[in-house]
Amino acid sequence: MNHGSGGSLAGKLIRNIFVKRFGMDEPLTDSAVLKENGLLLAFTTDSYVVDPIFFPGGDIGKLAVCGTVNDLSVSGAMPKYISASFIIEEGFSFHDLALIADSMSSEAKNAGVRIVTGDTKVVEKGKCDKLFINTSGIGMMKSGFETISSAMDVKPGDKLIINGPIGNHAIAVLGARKELTFSSPVTSDCASLNHLINNVLEECSEIHFMRDLTRGGLATVLNELADMIFSGIIINESTVPVEEPVKGLCEILGFDPLCLANEGKVLFVVGNEGHQKVLDVLRSHPLGKYSEVIGEIVDNGRNMVILNTAIGGRRIIDMPSGMQLPRIC
Amino acid sequence: MNHGSGGSLAGKLIRNIFVKRFGMDEPLTDSAVLKENGLLLAFTTDSYVVDPIFFPGGDIGKLAVCGTVNDLSVSGAMPKYISASFIIEEGFSFHDLALIADSMSSEAKNAGVRIVTGDTKVVEKGKCDKLFINTSGIGMMKSGFETISSAMDVKPGDKLIINGPIGNHAIAVLGARKELTFSSPVTSDCASLNHLINNVLEECSEIHFMRDLTRGGLATVLNELADMIFSGIIINESTVPVEEPVKGLCEILGFDPLCLANEGKVLFVVGNEGHQKVLDVLRSHPLGKYSEVIGEIVDNGRNMVILNTAIGGRRIIDMPSGMQLPRIC
């Protein structure tokens, strides 16, 4: 199960089994960038196996559209076309399937993408868990952002910005799974970020890197980034937004919010000069109202992620090796 | 289970639940054709849930590459890029996963396509059946074949040609599933047809329609074609190639070879003038050695598929409503 976590074991599985055999390019990013007749396309795929399929703030269908839209967007592409492939357990209700298709259709409209091709398979009862959805997506690379996934322009002094509180998606799904009741409701942040990201790319300069904070959470993205740039990263815990009920449940269950999955959060790395403008643009959009600067890139000679804790200590944030919660997306 | 068959119930499910909500274009073909900056792309997706995952002539990995390559090819596109997304059951062996990745890699090389992006998910033991794979694919439309999937040029007198014996894939998978022994081995026809199809498109004229004969078999494709062209189709049973052990097992089990799935067979509809050349080109390729003219388009005022049986009778070939064999691909 830990190999499906998005953490270091997942990375090992992917590198050891697939990357060499398929001749894929490193670093592994959210989308492949393909050049055809002078046109730069981004191409990405994700299978969604979230359990349960309905949760506060979304369902597997909405998630499947948002996830692929976001993978294209953080690659510097304008998402355009989505495929939708369904593996359905025998006996699954038509009513629920229609609800999920409705939610995909409405999220696609929101994001301004078209679902253009699809497939359905049905397997015997007990051979899959209700419904799995794969979405693949094609986007058009925005000119000037071809190398953004490589983080090659990131340098010491750059600021790290996220667009709001982390951990909601994981806790909302866990809550739905375990039928937990919260003092105040926790809703998944599941959202298509392409319009928000587009605003930033159009209006701001010095955007050096973007990545959505999905499986493996902020901790995974920060460690991957540190490895890519061979520099240190310092995060100030007191500035990382986490909603109270999420914080509370993490304390009770021993989860680290930094490792929890999100489905509507993106990390921007921005040059020091440009960061205030990015913050302003983000905060003026409904999906970025609670954006914060959470840390910066430092030249400490080691590709290490350091957390200045809220109580004045320091600790290393490691790549999560396994998973806190399985089947979160 | 019948909704996953590729037959008429599958068609109803897709139309009733997905097509309207997603605003997809009819007729539903194997790939979407997308126009971007003057470039015509084909985009397709398929999830593979074949049981068992290893069978004579292939495995789920080879199937996943061939299937998507073929869907692009019959749409008149040159397949270029493939995505690969894995849903893996907890405890599935690394050894088998590596074998399957090897087989995908080698088939991609064969077909001349690149696997450029991927995803892995792991679900708990018992929540999926060993391994499901989704592949999506991007191809470049070959100029002059933009409307081939619509069958708009098909007319009475056109000949129907298939590139060899039908039913092998379904029977090979069934044999592996039930551990049947055959008098002579039945091997899946699983193959990437893009080079064969390319030869035909480059060297022949009057190619009016192509479709691969997968789930639902020849019977499904013929019925879909008859509906698209509002014309009749006559098939001569004695000319439809079926290998002896496949024929034998069909007689024993009551299967109709016309309804059995294939993974390396394509139907061409060719103008009467051009059909001999197509036959010659097909027969000169290893995957087309046993090509045959199996029938023709007729103007009988009804969109009906008629079989002239080998013993001199006539019967209507209906769209299979359900399935003969589940999880064949």
mmCIF file of N, CA, C and O in Angstrom, chain A residues 277-313:
data_model
loop_
_atom_site.group_PDB
_atom_site.id
_atom_site.type_symbol
_atom_site.label_atom_id
_atom_site.label_comp_id
_atom_site.label_asym_id
_atom_site.label_seq_id
_atom_site.Cartn_x
_atom_site.Cartn_y
_atom_site.Cartn_z
ATOM 1 N N LYS A 277 3.149 40.964 -5.502
ATOM 2 C CA LYS A 277 2.167 41.018 -6.588
ATOM 3 C C LYS A 277 1.443 39.667 -6.725
ATOM 4 O O LYS A 277 0.219 39.621 -6.892
ATOM 5 N N VAL A 278 2.206 38.576 -6.630
ATOM 6 C CA VAL A 278 1.598 37.241 -6.721
ATOM 7 C C VAL A 278 0.577 37.053 -5.596
ATOM 8 O O VAL A 278 -0.549 36.584 -5.825
ATOM 9 N N LEU A 279 0.967 37.449 -4.411
ATOM 10 C CA LEU A 279 0.075 37.349 -3.258
ATOM 11 C C LEU A 279 -1.215 38.141 -3.505
ATOM 12 O O LEU A 279 -2.316 37.651 -3.242
ATOM 13 N N ASP A 280 -1.064 39.356 -4.042
ATOM 14 C CA ASP A 280 -2.238 40.196 -4.323
ATOM 15 C C ASP A 280 -3.152 39.544 -5.352
ATOM 16 O O ASP A 280 -4.371 39.500 -5.190
ATOM 17 N N VAL A 281 -2.549 39.049 -6.434
ATOM 18 C CA VAL A 281 -3.349 38.431 -7.502
ATOM 19 C C VAL A 281 -4.057 37.192 -6.961
ATOM 20 O O VAL A 281 -5.250 36.979 -7.203
ATOM 21 N N LEU A 282 -3.338 36.377 -6.210
ATOM 22 C CA LEU A 282 -3.942 35.169 -5.642
ATOM 23 C C LEU A 282 -5.100 35.523 -4.711
ATOM 24 O O LEU A 282 -6.188 34.954 -4.797
ATOM 25 N N ARG A 283 -4.875 36.488 -3.830
ATOM 26 C CA ARG A 283 -5.896 36.806 -2.815
ATOM 27 C C ARG A 283 -7.144 37.430 -3.417
ATOM 28 O O ARG A 283 -8.201 37.436 -2.785
ATOM 29 N N SER A 284 -7.039 37.949 -4.628
ATOM 30 C CA SER A 284 -8.211 38.548 -5.269
ATOM 31 C C SER A 284 -9.074 37.491 -5.959
ATOM 32 O O SER A 284 -10.113 37.806 -6.537
ATOM 33 N N HIS A 285 -8.671 36.218 -5.926
ATOM 34 C CA HIS A 285 -9.435 35.135 -6.554
ATOM 35 C C HIS A 285 -10.032 34.270 -5.441
ATOM 36 O O HIS A 285 -9.372 34.025 -4.428
ATOM 37 N N PRO A 286 -11.284 33.796 -5.612
ATOM 38 C CA PRO A 286 -11.914 33.000 -4.534
ATOM 39 C C PRO A 286 -11.074 31.795 -4.086
ATOM 40 O O PRO A 286 -11.124 31.419 -2.923
ATOM 41 N N LEU A 287 -10.293 31.211 -5.001
ATOM 42 C CA LEU A 287 -9.505 30.025 -4.627
ATOM 43 C C LEU A 287 -8.150 30.385 -4.023
ATOM 44 O O LEU A 287 -7.347 29.503 -3.721
ATOM 45 N N GLY A 288 -7.901 31.703 -3.853
ATOM 46 C CA GLY A 288 -6.607 32.101 -3.327
ATOM 47 C C GLY A 288 -6.692 33.080 -2.173
ATOM 48 O O GLY A 288 -5.680 33.646 -1.740
ATOM 49 N N LYS A 289 -7.927 33.277 -1.647
ATOM 50 C CA LYS A 289 -8.177 34.273 -0.593
ATOM 51 C C LYS A 289 -7.221 34.151 0.590
ATOM 52 O O LYS A 289 -6.831 35.136 1.197
ATOM 53 N N TYR A 290 -6.881 32.905 0.951
ATOM 54 C CA TYR A 290 -6.054 32.695 2.148
ATOM 55 C C TYR A 290 -4.606 32.342 1.800
ATOM 56 O O TYR A 290 -3.946 31.586 2.504
ATOM 57 N N SER A 291 -4.133 32.894 0.694
ATOM 58 C CA SER A 291 -2.755 32.645 0.264
ATOM 59 C C SER A 291 -1.764 33.211 1.274
ATOM 60 O O SER A 291 -2.006 34.245 1.884
ATOM 61 N N GLU A 292 -0.649 32.530 1.413
ATOM 62 C CA GLU A 292 0.380 32.985 2.352
ATOM 63 C C GLU A 292 1.777 32.692 1.799
ATOM 64 O O GLU A 292 1.969 31.708 1.077
ATOM 65 N N VAL A 293 2.730 33.553 2.174
ATOM 66 C CA VAL A 293 4.142 33.226 1.980
ATOM 67 C C VAL A 293 4.527 32.296 3.123
ATOM 68 O O VAL A 293 4.340 32.655 4.295
ATOM 69 N N ILE A 294 5.026 31.111 2.805
ATOM 70 C CA ILE A 294 5.292 30.139 3.877
ATOM 71 C C ILE A 294 6.778 29.858 4.083
ATOM 72 O O ILE A 294 7.147 29.143 5.008
ATOM 73 N N GLY A 295 7.621 30.443 3.229
ATOM 74 C CA GLY A 295 9.037 30.169 3.436
ATOM 75 C C GLY A 295 9.873 30.670 2.272
ATOM 76 O O GLY A 295 9.383 31.411 1.423
ATOM 77 N N GLU A 296 11.163 30.267 2.248
ATOM 78 C CA GLU A 296 12.002 30.696 1.134
ATOM 79 C C GLU A 296 13.107 29.690 0.830
ATOM 80 O O GLU A 296 13.411 28.785 1.609
ATOM 81 N N ILE A 297 13.670 29.895 -0.356
ATOM 82 C CA ILE A 297 14.800 29.072 -0.794
ATOM 83 C C ILE A 297 16.059 29.643 -0.154
ATOM 84 O O ILE A 297 16.264 30.861 -0.154
ATOM 85 N N VAL A 298 16.908 28.770 0.400
ATOM 86 C CA VAL A 298 18.146 29.249 1.031
ATOM 87 C C VAL A 298 19.349 28.514 0.449
ATOM 88 O O VAL A 298 19.232 27.405 -0.067
ATOM 89 N N ASP A 299 20.464 29.163 0.545
ATOM 90 C CA ASP A 299 21.694 28.581 0.001
ATOM 91 C C ASP A 299 22.499 28.017 1.162
ATOM 92 O O ASP A 299 23.504 28.569 1.571
ATOM 93 N N ASN A 300 22.030 26.903 1.728
ATOM 94 C CA ASN A 300 22.730 26.343 2.893
ATOM 95 C C ASN A 300 23.575 25.134 2.515
ATOM 96 O O ASN A 300 23.969 24.350 3.360
ATOM 97 N N GLY A 301 23.784 24.965 1.219
ATOM 98 C CA GLY A 301 24.685 23.911 0.770
ATOM 99 C C GLY A 301 24.113 22.509 0.838
ATOM 100 O O GLY A 301 24.779 21.547 0.490
ATOM 101 N N ARG A 302 22.888 22.381 1.311
ATOM 102 C CA ARG A 302 22.307 21.040 1.394
ATOM 103 C C ARG A 302 20.863 21.057 0.882
ATOM 104 O O ARG A 302 20.122 22.003 1.171
ATOM 105 N N ASN A 303 20.493 20.015 0.138
ATOM 106 C CA ASN A 303 19.119 19.969 -0.379
ATOM 107 C C ASN A 303 18.184 19.435 0.702
ATOM 108 O O ASN A 303 17.685 18.329 0.621
ATOM 109 N N MET A 304 17.967 20.253 1.706
ATOM 110 C CA MET A 304 17.238 19.829 2.882
ATOM 111 C C MET A 304 16.085 20.792 3.128
ATOM 112 O O MET A 304 16.205 21.987 2.866
ATOM 113 N N VAL A 305 14.964 20.249 3.624
ATOM 114 C CA VAL A 305 13.817 21.089 3.934
ATOM 115 C C VAL A 305 13.727 21.226 5.457
ATOM 116 O O VAL A 305 13.619 20.239 6.174
ATOM 117 N N ILE A 306 13.839 22.476 5.930
ATOM 118 C CA ILE A 306 13.855 22.753 7.371
ATOM 119 C C ILE A 306 12.576 23.478 7.763
ATOM 120 O O ILE A 306 12.160 24.413 7.070
ATOM 121 N N LEU A 307 11.963 23.039 8.841
ATOM 122 C CA LEU A 307 10.773 23.711 9.355
ATOM 123 C C LEU A 307 11.126 24.480 10.623
ATOM 124 O O LEU A 307 11.624 23.897 11.599
ATOM 125 N N ASN A 308 10.925 25.801 10.597
ATOM 126 C CA ASN A 308 10.964 26.569 11.849
ATOM 127 C C ASN A 308 9.621 26.364 12.523
ATOM 128 O O ASN A 308 8.596 26.841 12.028
ATOM 129 N N THR A 309 9.606 25.633 13.628
ATOM 130 C CA THR A 309 8.316 25.283 14.218
ATOM 131 C C THR A 309 7.692 26.469 14.928
ATOM 132 O O THR A 309 8.378 27.446 15.269
ATOM 133 N N ALA A 310 6.384 26.364 15.156
ATOM 134 C CA ALA A 310 5.617 27.458 15.766
ATOM 135 C C ALA A 310 6.113 27.747 17.179
ATOM 136 O O ALA A 310 6.008 28.874 17.664
ATOM 137 N N ILE A 311 6.678 26.738 17.839
ATOM 138 C CA ILE A 311 7.132 26.957 19.221
ATOM 139 C C ILE A 311 8.620 27.305 19.294
ATOM 140 O O ILE A 311 9.226 27.294 20.364
ATOM 141 N N GLY A 312 9.221 27.628 18.144
ATOM 142 C CA GLY A 312 10.584 28.151 18.150
ATOM 143 C C GLY A 312 11.679 27.130 17.899
ATOM 144 O O GLY A 312 12.863 27.472 17.933
ATOM 145 N N GLY A 313 11.319 25.898 17.611
ATOM 146 C CA GLY A 313 12.336 24.887 17.314
ATOM 147 C C GLY A 313 12.582 24.757 15.810
ATOM 148 O O GLY A 313 12.056 25.534 15.015
#
